[in-house]
Amino acid sequence: MSYYVIYDGNCNLCVTLVRALETLDQGKLFSYAPMQDEQTLLQWGITAQDCEQGMILIDANEPQRRWQGSNAAEEIGRLLPAGSIFVDAYRGLPGMKWAGDRFYEQIRDNRYALFGKRSSTYKSAYCVDGNCKASNE
């Protein structure tokens, strides 16, 4: 299986997390597209307004299977080696899912103020179409 991670390529926090995921996965399971790549997002019918609700994870084999926001973050964690142990424990604690969702929303809505905005959009070397040039600044 493989998955597409749609992230904010202008967000310092988002790019840091994508880079960490790239290092862990090295393109084996995940490919990436910044939310700013409107042309790529159109193939899945994703609009800029859709992206306002946070990162998106798409199952490459069944593109209609999608997760967004904190659900996408949890699913990515679950897919990592031994990640399901931690995600299942987190989901099993009363109130944690609710609190995690609220925390994600606060970070999402204030990400530029909290972590800053990049001057150029980060593009992963493990891009969705395989024909991208990474921007490693």
Short mmCIF file of N, CA, C and O in Angstrom, two decimals:
data_model
loop_
_atom_site.label_atom_id
_atom_site.label_comp_id
_atom_site.label_asym_id
_atom_site.label_seq_id
_atom_site.Cartn_x
_atom_site.Cartn_y
_atom_site.Cartn_z
N MET A 1 0.83 -1.18 0.00
CA MET A 1 0.00 0.00 0.00
C MET A 1 0.88 1.24 0.00
O MET A 1 2.00 1.22 0.49
N SER A 2 0.33 2.30 -0.52
CA SER A 2 1.03 3.58 -0.44
C SER A 2 0.00 4.68 -0.22
O SER A 2 -1.19 4.52 -0.48
N TYR A 3 0.51 5.80 0.29
CA TYR A 3 -0.35 6.90 0.70
C TYR A 3 0.24 8.22 0.24
O TYR A 3 1.45 8.37 0.12
N TYR A 4 -0.66 9.18 0.02
CA TYR A 4 -0.27 10.54 -0.32
C TYR A 4 -0.53 11.43 0.88
O TYR A 4 -1.64 11.42 1.43
N VAL A 5 0.47 12.19 1.27
CA VAL A 5 0.34 13.14 2.36
C VAL A 5 0.26 14.54 1.75
O VAL A 5 1.18 14.95 1.05
N ILE A 6 -0.84 15.22 2.00
CA ILE A 6 -1.02 16.59 1.54
C ILE A 6 -0.77 17.48 2.75
O ILE A 6 -1.46 17.37 3.76
N TYR A 7 0.23 18.35 2.66
CA TYR A 7 0.68 19.15 3.80
C TYR A 7 0.82 20.61 3.38
O TYR A 7 0.88 20.92 2.19
N ASP A 8 0.92 21.50 4.35
CA ASP A 8 1.14 22.91 4.08
C ASP A 8 2.64 23.13 3.87
O ASP A 8 3.41 23.12 4.82
N GLY A 9 3.02 23.33 2.63
CA GLY A 9 4.43 23.52 2.29
C GLY A 9 4.99 24.87 2.67
O GLY A 9 6.19 25.12 2.48
N ASN A 10 4.16 25.75 3.22
CA ASN A 10 4.62 27.06 3.67
C ASN A 10 4.74 27.14 5.19
O ASN A 10 5.20 28.14 5.72
N CYS A 11 4.33 26.10 5.88
CA CYS A 11 4.31 26.07 7.35
C CYS A 11 5.59 25.43 7.87
O CYS A 11 5.91 24.29 7.52
N ASN A 12 6.32 26.16 8.72
CA ASN A 12 7.57 25.63 9.26
C ASN A 12 7.36 24.32 10.04
O ASN A 12 8.14 23.38 9.88
N LEU A 13 6.34 24.26 10.87
CA LEU A 13 6.08 23.04 11.63
C LEU A 13 5.73 21.89 10.70
O LEU A 13 6.28 20.78 10.83
N CYS A 14 4.87 22.13 9.73
CA CYS A 14 4.44 21.09 8.81
C CYS A 14 5.63 20.53 8.03
O CYS A 14 5.76 19.31 7.88
N VAL A 15 6.49 21.41 7.55
CA VAL A 15 7.65 20.99 6.78
C VAL A 15 8.62 20.20 7.66
O VAL A 15 9.17 19.18 7.23
N THR A 16 8.80 20.62 8.89
CA THR A 16 9.67 19.88 9.81
C THR A 16 9.14 18.46 10.02
O THR A 16 9.90 17.49 10.01
N LEU A 17 7.83 18.34 10.19
CA LEU A 17 7.23 17.01 10.39
C LEU A 17 7.31 16.16 9.12
O LEU A 17 7.57 14.96 9.20
N VAL A 18 7.12 16.78 7.95
CA VAL A 18 7.25 16.04 6.69
C VAL A 18 8.68 15.56 6.52
O VAL A 18 8.92 14.41 6.14
N ARG A 19 9.65 16.40 6.82
CA ARG A 19 11.05 16.00 6.70
C ARG A 19 11.38 14.83 7.63
O ARG A 19 12.11 13.91 7.25
N ALA A 20 10.83 14.86 8.84
CA ALA A 20 11.04 13.74 9.77
C ALA A 20 10.42 12.46 9.21
O ALA A 20 11.03 11.39 9.27
N LEU A 21 9.24 12.58 8.66
CA LEU A 21 8.56 11.42 8.07
C LEU A 21 9.32 10.91 6.85
O LEU A 21 9.46 9.70 6.66
N GLU A 22 9.87 11.82 6.05
CA GLU A 22 10.68 11.43 4.90
C GLU A 22 11.90 10.62 5.35
O GLU A 22 12.25 9.60 4.74
N THR A 23 12.52 11.06 6.43
CA THR A 23 13.70 10.37 6.95
C THR A 23 13.34 8.98 7.45
O THR A 23 14.05 8.01 7.18
N LEU A 24 12.22 8.87 8.15
CA LEU A 24 11.78 7.57 8.67
C LEU A 24 11.37 6.60 7.56
O LEU A 24 11.73 5.43 7.57
N ASP A 25 10.62 7.11 6.61
CA ASP A 25 9.98 6.25 5.60
C ASP A 25 10.78 6.14 4.30
O ASP A 25 10.71 5.13 3.61
N GLN A 26 11.50 7.18 3.94
CA GLN A 26 12.31 7.24 2.72
C GLN A 26 11.51 6.89 1.45
O GLN A 26 12.01 6.21 0.56
N GLY A 27 10.27 7.34 1.41
CA GLY A 27 9.45 7.17 0.22
C GLY A 27 8.88 5.79 0.01
O GLY A 27 8.29 5.51 -1.03
N LYS A 28 9.02 4.90 0.97
CA LYS A 28 8.52 3.53 0.81
C LYS A 28 7.00 3.46 0.90
O LYS A 28 6.36 2.74 0.14
N LEU A 29 6.43 4.22 1.83
CA LEU A 29 4.99 4.16 2.07
C LEU A 29 4.29 5.47 1.70
O LEU A 29 3.16 5.46 1.23
N PHE A 30 4.98 6.58 1.90
CA PHE A 30 4.37 7.89 1.73
C PHE A 30 5.00 8.68 0.59
O PHE A 30 6.22 8.68 0.42
N SER A 31 4.15 9.38 -0.17
CA SER A 31 4.54 10.39 -1.14
C SER A 31 3.86 11.68 -0.70
O SER A 31 2.84 11.64 -0.01
N TYR A 32 4.38 12.81 -1.14
CA TYR A 32 3.95 14.08 -0.59
C TYR A 32 3.59 15.09 -1.67
O TYR A 32 4.20 15.10 -2.74
N ALA A 33 2.63 15.94 -1.34
CA ALA A 33 2.27 17.07 -2.19
C ALA A 33 1.91 18.23 -1.28
O ALA A 33 1.10 18.07 -0.36
N PRO A 34 2.51 19.41 -1.53
CA PRO A 34 2.12 20.56 -0.72
C PRO A 34 0.72 21.04 -1.11
O PRO A 34 0.30 20.90 -2.27
N MET A 35 0.01 21.60 -0.16
CA MET A 35 -1.32 22.13 -0.41
C MET A 35 -1.30 23.23 -1.46
O MET A 35 -2.31 23.50 -2.09
N GLN A 36 -0.14 23.82 -1.65
CA GLN A 36 -0.01 24.91 -2.61
C GLN A 36 0.08 24.40 -4.05
O GLN A 36 -0.01 25.18 -4.99
N ASP A 37 0.21 23.11 -4.25
CA ASP A 37 0.29 22.51 -5.59
C ASP A 37 -1.13 22.21 -6.08
O ASP A 37 -1.58 21.07 -6.11
N GLU A 38 -1.83 23.26 -6.46
CA GLU A 38 -3.23 23.14 -6.82
C GLU A 38 -3.46 22.20 -8.00
O GLU A 38 -4.46 21.48 -8.05
N GLN A 39 -2.54 22.17 -8.94
CA GLN A 39 -2.67 21.30 -10.12
C GLN A 39 -2.71 19.83 -9.70
O GLN A 39 -3.55 19.07 -10.18
N THR A 40 -1.81 19.44 -8.81
CA THR A 40 -1.78 18.05 -8.34
C THR A 40 -3.04 17.72 -7.54
O THR A 40 -3.62 16.66 -7.70
N LEU A 41 -3.47 18.66 -6.70
CA LEU A 41 -4.63 18.41 -5.85
C LEU A 41 -5.92 18.25 -6.66
O LEU A 41 -6.83 17.54 -6.24
N LEU A 42 -5.97 18.89 -7.81
CA LEU A 42 -7.17 18.78 -8.65
C LEU A 42 -7.47 17.35 -9.08
O LEU A 42 -8.63 16.99 -9.24
N GLN A 43 -6.43 16.53 -9.21
CA GLN A 43 -6.68 15.14 -9.63
C GLN A 43 -7.50 14.37 -8.60
O GLN A 43 -8.10 13.35 -8.93
N TRP A 44 -7.52 14.85 -7.37
CA TRP A 44 -8.34 14.21 -6.33
C TRP A 44 -9.55 15.06 -5.97
O TRP A 44 -10.27 14.76 -5.02
N GLY A 45 -9.75 16.15 -6.69
CA GLY A 45 -10.88 17.03 -6.41
C GLY A 45 -10.71 17.82 -5.12
O GLY A 45 -11.70 18.19 -4.49
N ILE A 46 -9.49 18.07 -4.72
CA ILE A 46 -9.22 18.80 -3.48
C ILE A 46 -9.03 20.28 -3.80
O ILE A 46 -8.25 20.63 -4.68
N THR A 47 -9.74 21.13 -3.06
CA THR A 47 -9.66 22.57 -3.26
C THR A 47 -8.88 23.22 -2.12
O THR A 47 -8.62 22.60 -1.08
N ALA A 48 -8.55 24.49 -2.30
CA ALA A 48 -7.89 25.26 -1.24
C ALA A 48 -8.76 25.29 0.02
O ALA A 48 -8.26 25.22 1.14
N GLN A 49 -10.08 25.36 -0.17
CA GLN A 49 -10.99 25.36 0.97
C GLN A 49 -10.93 24.03 1.73
O GLN A 49 -11.00 24.01 2.95
N ASP A 50 -10.79 22.93 1.00
CA ASP A 50 -10.65 21.62 1.65
C ASP A 50 -9.41 21.61 2.54
O ASP A 50 -9.42 21.06 3.64
N CYS A 51 -8.35 22.22 2.06
CA CYS A 51 -7.07 22.21 2.77
C CYS A 51 -7.11 23.02 4.06
O CYS A 51 -6.28 22.81 4.95
N GLU A 52 -8.06 23.93 4.17
CA GLU A 52 -8.17 24.74 5.38
C GLU A 52 -8.47 23.90 6.61
O GLU A 52 -8.23 24.34 7.74
N GLN A 53 -8.97 22.69 6.42
CA GLN A 53 -9.28 21.82 7.55
C GLN A 53 -8.09 20.98 8.01
O GLN A 53 -8.21 20.15 8.90
N GLY A 54 -6.94 21.18 7.39
CA GLY A 54 -5.71 20.50 7.84
C GLY A 54 -5.18 19.51 6.83
O GLY A 54 -5.71 19.35 5.73
N MET A 55 -4.10 18.88 7.24
CA MET A 55 -3.43 17.92 6.37
C MET A 55 -4.39 16.83 5.93
O MET A 55 -5.39 16.55 6.59
N ILE A 56 -4.06 16.21 4.80
CA ILE A 56 -4.92 15.16 4.23
C ILE A 56 -4.04 13.96 3.92
O ILE A 56 -2.94 14.11 3.40
N LEU A 57 -4.54 12.79 4.24
CA LEU A 57 -3.89 11.53 3.88
C LEU A 57 -4.82 10.79 2.95
O LEU A 57 -6.01 10.62 3.24
N ILE A 58 -4.29 10.36 1.80
CA ILE A 58 -5.08 9.66 0.79
C ILE A 58 -4.49 8.29 0.56
O ILE A 58 -3.28 8.15 0.37
N ASP A 59 -5.32 7.27 0.55
CA ASP A 59 -4.90 5.92 0.21
C ASP A 59 -4.71 5.90 -1.31
O ASP A 59 -5.66 6.10 -2.07
N ALA A 60 -3.49 5.68 -1.77
CA ALA A 60 -3.19 5.72 -3.21
C ALA A 60 -3.93 4.63 -3.98
O ALA A 60 -4.25 4.82 -5.16
N ASN A 61 -4.22 3.52 -3.34
CA ASN A 61 -4.91 2.42 -4.01
C ASN A 61 -6.42 2.64 -4.07
O ASN A 61 -7.08 2.10 -4.96
N GLU A 62 -6.94 3.37 -3.11
CA GLU A 62 -8.37 3.70 -3.06
C GLU A 62 -8.49 5.18 -2.71
O GLU A 62 -8.73 5.52 -1.56
N PRO A 63 -8.31 6.07 -3.68
CA PRO A 63 -8.26 7.51 -3.40
C PRO A 63 -9.49 8.09 -2.70
O PRO A 63 -9.42 9.17 -2.13
N GLN A 64 -10.59 7.37 -2.72
CA GLN A 64 -11.76 7.85 -2.00
C GLN A 64 -11.59 7.67 -0.49
O GLN A 64 -12.31 8.30 0.30
N ARG A 65 -10.65 6.81 -0.08
CA ARG A 65 -10.33 6.64 1.36
C ARG A 65 -9.38 7.75 1.76
O ARG A 65 -8.24 7.81 1.31
N ARG A 66 -9.88 8.63 2.64
CA ARG A 66 -9.11 9.80 3.05
C ARG A 66 -9.28 10.06 4.54
O ARG A 66 -10.31 9.74 5.11
N TRP A 67 -8.26 10.67 5.09
CA TRP A 67 -8.29 11.12 6.47
C TRP A 67 -7.85 12.57 6.44
O TRP A 67 -7.03 12.96 5.62
N GLN A 68 -8.39 13.37 7.35
CA GLN A 68 -7.99 14.77 7.38
C GLN A 68 -7.78 15.24 8.81
O GLN A 68 -8.41 14.75 9.74
N GLY A 69 -6.90 16.22 8.95
CA GLY A 69 -6.64 16.83 10.24
C GLY A 69 -6.00 15.85 11.20
O GLY A 69 -5.10 15.09 10.85
N SER A 70 -6.50 15.85 12.43
CA SER A 70 -5.91 14.97 13.44
C SER A 70 -6.11 13.50 13.08
O SER A 70 -5.28 12.65 13.42
N ASN A 71 -7.18 13.18 12.36
CA ASN A 71 -7.39 11.79 11.92
C ASN A 71 -6.27 11.36 10.96
O ASN A 71 -5.83 10.21 11.00
N ALA A 72 -5.83 12.28 10.10
CA ALA A 72 -4.72 11.97 9.19
C ALA A 72 -3.43 11.76 9.97
O ALA A 72 -2.68 10.81 9.70
N ALA A 73 -3.18 12.62 10.96
CA ALA A 73 -1.97 12.47 11.77
C ALA A 73 -1.97 11.13 12.50
O ALA A 73 -0.96 10.43 12.55
N GLU A 74 -3.12 10.75 13.06
CA GLU A 74 -3.23 9.47 13.75
C GLU A 74 -3.01 8.30 12.80
O GLU A 74 -2.33 7.33 13.14
N GLU A 75 -3.59 8.38 11.61
CA GLU A 75 -3.46 7.28 10.65
C GLU A 75 -2.00 7.15 10.20
O GLU A 75 -1.49 6.04 10.04
N ILE A 76 -1.32 8.27 9.98
CA ILE A 76 0.10 8.21 9.63
C ILE A 76 0.87 7.54 10.75
O ILE A 76 1.69 6.65 10.51
N GLY A 77 0.60 7.94 11.98
CA GLY A 77 1.25 7.30 13.13
C GLY A 77 0.97 5.82 13.18
O GLY A 77 1.87 5.00 13.44
N ARG A 78 -0.26 5.43 12.92
CA ARG A 78 -0.65 4.01 12.96
C ARG A 78 0.09 3.20 11.90
O ARG A 78 0.43 2.05 12.11
N LEU A 79 0.36 3.81 10.74
CA LEU A 79 1.02 3.12 9.64
C LEU A 79 2.52 2.95 9.83
O LEU A 79 3.13 2.10 9.19
N LEU A 80 3.10 3.73 10.71
CA LEU A 80 4.55 3.61 10.96
C LEU A 80 4.83 2.34 11.76
O LEU A 80 3.96 1.86 12.50
N PRO A 81 6.04 1.80 11.64
CA PRO A 81 6.38 0.58 12.40
C PRO A 81 6.12 0.78 13.90
O PRO A 81 6.58 1.75 14.49
N ALA A 82 5.36 -0.11 14.46
CA ALA A 82 4.98 -0.12 15.88
C ALA A 82 4.12 1.08 16.27
O ALA A 82 3.79 1.24 17.44
N GLY A 83 3.74 1.89 15.31
CA GLY A 83 2.95 3.08 15.61
C GLY A 83 1.55 2.77 16.09
O GLY A 83 0.98 3.53 16.89
N SER A 84 0.99 1.66 15.63
CA SER A 84 -0.39 1.35 16.02
C SER A 84 -0.51 1.13 17.53
O SER A 84 -1.55 1.42 18.12
N ILE A 85 0.55 0.65 18.17
CA ILE A 85 0.52 0.46 19.64
C ILE A 85 0.25 1.79 20.33
O ILE A 85 -0.58 1.89 21.22
N PHE A 86 0.96 2.84 19.89
CA PHE A 86 0.83 4.15 20.51
C PHE A 86 -0.49 4.82 20.15
O PHE A 86 -1.14 5.41 21.00
N VAL A 87 -0.89 4.71 18.89
CA VAL A 87 -2.15 5.33 18.47
C VAL A 87 -3.33 4.64 19.15
O VAL A 87 -4.25 5.30 19.62
N ASP A 88 -3.30 3.33 19.23
CA ASP A 88 -4.39 2.61 19.91
C ASP A 88 -4.46 2.98 21.39
O ASP A 88 -5.56 3.15 21.94
N ALA A 89 -3.31 3.12 22.04
CA ALA A 89 -3.28 3.53 23.44
C ALA A 89 -3.85 4.94 23.60
O ALA A 89 -4.66 5.20 24.50
N TYR A 90 -3.45 5.84 22.73
CA TYR A 90 -3.94 7.21 22.75
C TYR A 90 -5.45 7.24 22.56
O TYR A 90 -6.18 7.90 23.30
N ARG A 91 -5.93 6.50 21.56
CA ARG A 91 -7.37 6.48 21.29
C ARG A 91 -8.16 5.82 22.41
O ARG A 91 -9.34 6.10 22.60
N GLY A 92 -7.50 4.93 23.15
CA GLY A 92 -8.18 4.20 24.21
C GLY A 92 -8.33 4.98 25.51
O GLY A 92 -9.13 4.60 26.37
N LEU A 93 -7.59 6.07 25.66
CA LEU A 93 -7.69 6.86 26.88
C LEU A 93 -8.90 7.79 26.80
O LEU A 93 -9.03 8.55 25.84
N PRO A 94 -9.78 7.74 27.81
CA PRO A 94 -10.98 8.58 27.77
C PRO A 94 -10.63 10.06 27.62
O PRO A 94 -9.78 10.59 28.32
N GLY A 95 -11.28 10.71 26.65
CA GLY A 95 -11.12 12.14 26.44
C GLY A 95 -9.92 12.55 25.62
O GLY A 95 -9.82 13.70 25.19
N MET A 96 -8.98 11.64 25.38
CA MET A 96 -7.76 12.01 24.65
C MET A 96 -8.04 12.35 23.19
O MET A 96 -7.45 13.29 22.65
N LYS A 97 -8.90 11.60 22.54
CA LYS A 97 -9.22 11.88 21.14
C LYS A 97 -9.83 13.28 21.02
O LYS A 97 -9.43 14.07 20.17
N TRP A 98 -10.77 13.59 21.88
CA TRP A 98 -11.40 14.91 21.88
C TRP A 98 -10.35 16.00 22.11
O TRP A 98 -10.30 16.99 21.37
N ALA A 99 -9.51 15.82 23.13
CA ALA A 99 -8.48 16.81 23.44
C ALA A 99 -7.47 16.92 22.30
O ALA A 99 -7.06 18.02 21.94
N GLY A 100 -7.09 15.80 21.72
CA GLY A 100 -6.16 15.81 20.60
C GLY A 100 -6.72 16.54 19.39
O GLY A 100 -6.00 17.29 18.71
N ASP A 101 -7.99 16.34 19.12
CA ASP A 101 -8.65 17.04 18.01
C ASP A 101 -8.64 18.55 18.24
O ASP A 101 -8.35 19.32 17.33
N ARG A 102 -8.95 18.98 19.47
CA ARG A 102 -8.96 20.42 19.79
C ARG A 102 -7.54 20.99 19.69
O ARG A 102 -7.33 22.09 19.19
N PHE A 103 -6.56 20.25 20.18
CA PHE A 103 -5.16 20.68 20.11
C PHE A 103 -4.73 20.84 18.65
O PHE A 103 -4.13 21.85 18.29
N TYR A 104 -5.05 19.86 17.83
CA TYR A 104 -4.71 19.94 16.40
C TYR A 104 -5.33 21.19 15.78
O TYR A 104 -4.67 21.91 15.03
N GLU A 105 -6.61 21.44 16.07
CA GLU A 105 -7.29 22.60 15.50
C GLU A 105 -6.61 23.91 15.90
O GLU A 105 -6.47 24.81 15.06
N GLN A 106 -6.18 24.02 17.15
CA GLN A 106 -5.49 25.23 17.60
C GLN A 106 -4.16 25.42 16.88
O GLN A 106 -3.84 26.52 16.44
N ILE A 107 -3.41 24.34 16.74
CA ILE A 107 -2.13 24.42 16.01
C ILE A 107 -2.40 24.76 14.55
O ILE A 107 -1.75 25.64 13.98
N ARG A 108 -3.35 24.07 13.93
CA ARG A 108 -3.69 24.31 12.52
C ARG A 108 -4.05 25.78 12.28
O ARG A 108 -3.56 26.41 11.35
N ASP A 109 -4.90 26.32 13.13
CA ASP A 109 -5.41 27.66 12.92
C ASP A 109 -4.40 28.76 13.27
O ASP A 109 -4.58 29.91 12.86
N ASN A 110 -3.36 28.42 14.01
CA ASN A 110 -2.38 29.42 14.45
C ASN A 110 -0.95 29.05 14.07
O ASN A 110 0.00 29.57 14.64
N ARG A 111 -0.78 28.15 13.11
CA ARG A 111 0.54 27.61 12.79
C ARG A 111 1.55 28.65 12.34
O ARG A 111 2.72 28.58 12.71
N TYR A 112 1.12 29.62 11.57
CA TYR A 112 2.08 30.65 11.11
C TYR A 112 2.49 31.55 12.26
O TYR A 112 3.66 31.91 12.38
N ALA A 113 1.55 31.92 13.11
CA ALA A 113 1.87 32.77 14.26
C ALA A 113 2.78 32.04 15.24
O ALA A 113 3.71 32.63 15.81
N LEU A 114 2.54 30.75 15.44
CA LEU A 114 3.32 29.97 16.41
C LEU A 114 4.67 29.52 15.88
O LEU A 114 5.67 29.52 16.61
N PHE A 115 4.72 29.11 14.61
CA PHE A 115 5.92 28.47 14.08
C PHE A 115 6.55 29.19 12.89
O PHE A 115 7.61 28.81 12.42
N GLY A 116 5.86 30.19 12.36
CA GLY A 116 6.38 30.97 11.25
C GLY A 116 5.99 30.40 9.90
O GLY A 116 5.56 29.26 9.77
N LYS A 117 6.15 31.26 8.91
CA LYS A 117 5.80 30.91 7.53
C LYS A 117 7.05 30.97 6.68
O LYS A 117 7.82 31.92 6.75
N ARG A 118 7.24 29.97 5.85
CA ARG A 118 8.39 29.90 4.96
C ARG A 118 8.27 30.92 3.83
O ARG A 118 7.17 31.24 3.42
N SER A 119 9.40 31.35 3.32
CA SER A 119 9.39 32.29 2.20
C SER A 119 9.15 31.59 0.87
O SER A 119 8.76 32.21 -0.11
N SER A 120 9.37 30.26 0.83
CA SER A 120 9.08 29.48 -0.37
C SER A 120 8.48 28.14 0.04
O SER A 120 8.75 27.63 1.12
N THR A 121 7.69 27.58 -0.84
CA THR A 121 7.00 26.32 -0.56
C THR A 121 7.97 25.15 -0.62
O THR A 121 8.71 25.01 -1.59
N TYR A 122 7.95 24.31 0.42
CA TYR A 122 8.80 23.12 0.46
C TYR A 122 8.19 22.03 -0.41
O TYR A 122 7.00 21.73 -0.29
N LYS A 123 9.00 21.45 -1.26
CA LYS A 123 8.56 20.33 -2.09
C LYS A 123 9.45 19.13 -1.77
O LYS A 123 10.66 19.21 -1.83
N SER A 124 8.82 18.04 -1.48
CA SER A 124 9.52 16.83 -1.08
C SER A 124 10.21 16.14 -2.26
O SER A 124 9.72 16.18 -3.39
N ALA A 125 11.31 15.49 -1.98
CA ALA A 125 11.97 14.64 -2.98
C ALA A 125 11.12 13.40 -3.27
O ALA A 125 11.31 12.75 -4.29
N TYR A 126 10.19 13.08 -2.37
CA TYR A 126 9.30 11.94 -2.54
C TYR A 126 7.92 12.45 -2.93
O TYR A 126 6.93 12.21 -2.26
N CYS A 127 7.86 13.15 -4.05
CA CYS A 127 6.61 13.78 -4.45
C CYS A 127 5.66 12.76 -5.07
O CYS A 127 6.05 11.67 -5.47
N VAL A 128 4.42 13.15 -5.16
CA VAL A 128 3.36 12.29 -5.66
C VAL A 128 3.62 11.80 -7.07
O VAL A 128 3.48 10.62 -7.37
N ASP A 129 4.02 12.70 -7.97
CA ASP A 129 4.18 12.30 -9.36
C ASP A 129 5.57 11.78 -9.70
O ASP A 129 5.81 11.32 -10.81
N GLY A 130 6.50 11.86 -8.76
CA GLY A 130 7.85 11.36 -8.99
C GLY A 130 8.71 12.25 -9.85
O GLY A 130 9.86 11.94 -10.12
N ASN A 131 8.19 13.38 -10.31
CA ASN A 131 8.93 14.28 -11.18
C ASN A 131 9.17 15.63 -10.54
O ASN A 131 9.14 16.66 -11.20
N CYS A 132 9.40 15.66 -9.24
CA CYS A 132 9.59 16.95 -8.60
C CYS A 132 11.04 17.15 -8.21
O CYS A 132 11.81 16.21 -8.13
N LYS A 133 11.35 18.37 -7.98
CA LYS A 133 12.66 18.74 -7.47
C LYS A 133 12.46 19.22 -6.06
O LYS A 133 11.69 20.14 -5.83
N ALA A 134 13.13 18.58 -5.13
CA ALA A 134 12.98 18.98 -3.73
C ALA A 134 13.55 20.38 -3.53
O ALA A 134 14.53 20.76 -4.14
N SER A 135 12.89 21.14 -2.69
CA SER A 135 13.43 22.43 -2.27
C SER A 135 13.87 22.27 -0.83
O SER A 135 13.06 22.10 0.05
N ASN A 136 15.14 22.24 -0.62
CA ASN A 136 15.68 21.89 0.69
C ASN A 136 16.18 23.09 1.49
O ASN A 136 17.16 22.98 2.19
N GLU A 137 15.53 24.20 1.37
CA GLU A 137 15.99 25.33 2.16
C GLU A 137 15.39 25.28 3.53
O GLU A 137 14.48 24.64 3.86
#
